Structure formats: C-alpha cells, structure tokens
Amino acid sequence: MKPAAGSSGSLTRALLTLMVVSVFTSAGAIHYQTPMLGKIAAEFAATPAAAGWVATLSFGGYFFGTMLLVPLGDGFEKRRLVLLQMAGLVAGLLVMATAPALWVLAVAAFVVGFCSTVS
C-alpha cells in the first residue's frame, strides 16, 4: 500500500503515542462509570437498578456504534469520521460529568458508548 500524497509513510513516536493514548482512553470510556454505580445511585437518590441503566446504556451504545458507525469507515473519509466520533465522545463525557439528573447521565452514557467505537 502506498503512503498518501504528502505523507512520509511512517509513524513518528509522538503520533504513535497519541494513537495509543486515544485508543485506550476511548475504549476505556465505557467502563469508567461501572465501579461508581453505587455512588451514582446515592448521588441521584436512585435505586441501584436504576443506576445500573447507566452501564447498560453505555454498553448498548457501544453495540449500536459497532453496528452503525464502524461500517461507515469503508465509505467515508476516516479522518473526518474519527474526529467526529472523538468530538462526540468528549461531549458525552462532559455531559456525564455535569449531568443534573440520572436520565441525562444515562443518555450521555449511551452517546459515550456509541462514540467509543472510534478505535
């Protein structure tokens, strides 16, 4: 396979490090809330079962992202798709961090899962 025009064709150490950190961060994003479900339930005065929907929707989003977004890499420019997914992931994580209600947290968890298929 030939390198793209204007590229050196090799990965620099800095670019490879950025890629590794991005992959591990995005893949780990669907797991970050799981150990905190008890605290989430207490924070929102919800039952543990209700708080469990946060993790469920996170993994459900990952499933739907795998089914719907990953195949788009064959038909669209990958760079743009990756940047859009990373932007969605950051936005979803920011909403999760500032969620005023459990349902907002759960919807944001779905978005985070959906966009975590970026790797």
CSV table of C-alpha atoms in Angstrom, one decimal, residues 22-68:
chain,number,residue,atom,x,y,z
A,22,SER,CA,-6.5,7.8,22.2
A,23,VAL,CA,-7.4,4.2,21.7
A,24,PHE,CA,-7.1,3.2,25.4
A,25,THR,CA,-8.9,6.4,26.5
A,26,SER,CA,-11.8,5.9,24.1
A,27,ALA,CA,-12.1,2.2,24.7
A,28,GLY,CA,-12.0,2.7,28.5
A,29,ALA,CA,-14.6,5.3,28.5
A,30,ILE,CA,-17.4,2.8,28.5
A,31,HIS,CA,-16.0,1.2,31.7
A,32,TYR,CA,-15.3,4.3,33.8
A,33,GLN,CA,-18.7,4.5,35.4
A,34,THR,CA,-19.1,0.9,36.4
A,35,PRO,CA,-17.2,1.0,39.7
A,36,MET,CA,-19.1,4.2,40.7
A,37,LEU,CA,-22.6,2.9,40.2
A,38,GLY,CA,-23.3,2.7,43.9
A,39,LYS,CA,-22.2,6.4,44.4
A,40,ILE,CA,-24.2,7.4,41.3
A,41,ALA,CA,-27.3,5.8,42.8
A,42,ALA,CA,-26.7,7.7,46.1
A,43,GLU,CA,-26.0,11.0,44.3
A,44,PHE,CA,-29.2,10.9,42.4
A,45,ALA,CA,-31.2,9.2,45.2
A,46,ALA,CA,-32.0,6.3,42.8
A,47,THR,CA,-32.1,2.6,43.3
A,48,PRO,CA,-29.1,0.5,42.3
A,49,ALA,CA,-31.2,-1.0,39.5
A,50,ALA,CA,-31.9,2.5,38.1
A,51,ALA,CA,-28.2,3.5,38.3
A,52,GLY,CA,-27.4,0.2,36.5
A,53,TRP,CA,-29.0,1.6,33.4
A,54,VAL,CA,-26.1,3.9,33.0
A,55,ALA,CA,-23.7,1.0,32.4
A,56,THR,CA,-26.3,-0.9,30.4
A,57,LEU,CA,-26.8,2.0,28.0
A,58,SER,CA,-23.1,2.6,27.8
A,59,PHE,CA,-22.5,-0.9,26.5
A,60,GLY,CA,-25.7,-0.7,24.4
A,61,GLY,CA,-24.3,2.4,22.8
A,62,TYR,CA,-21.1,0.6,22.0
A,63,PHE,CA,-23.1,-2.2,20.4
A,64,PHE,CA,-25.0,0.2,18.2
A,65,GLY,CA,-21.9,2.2,17.4
A,66,THR,CA,-20.2,-1.0,16.3
A,67,MET,CA,-23.2,-1.9,14.1
A,68,LEU,CA,-23.8,1.6,12.6
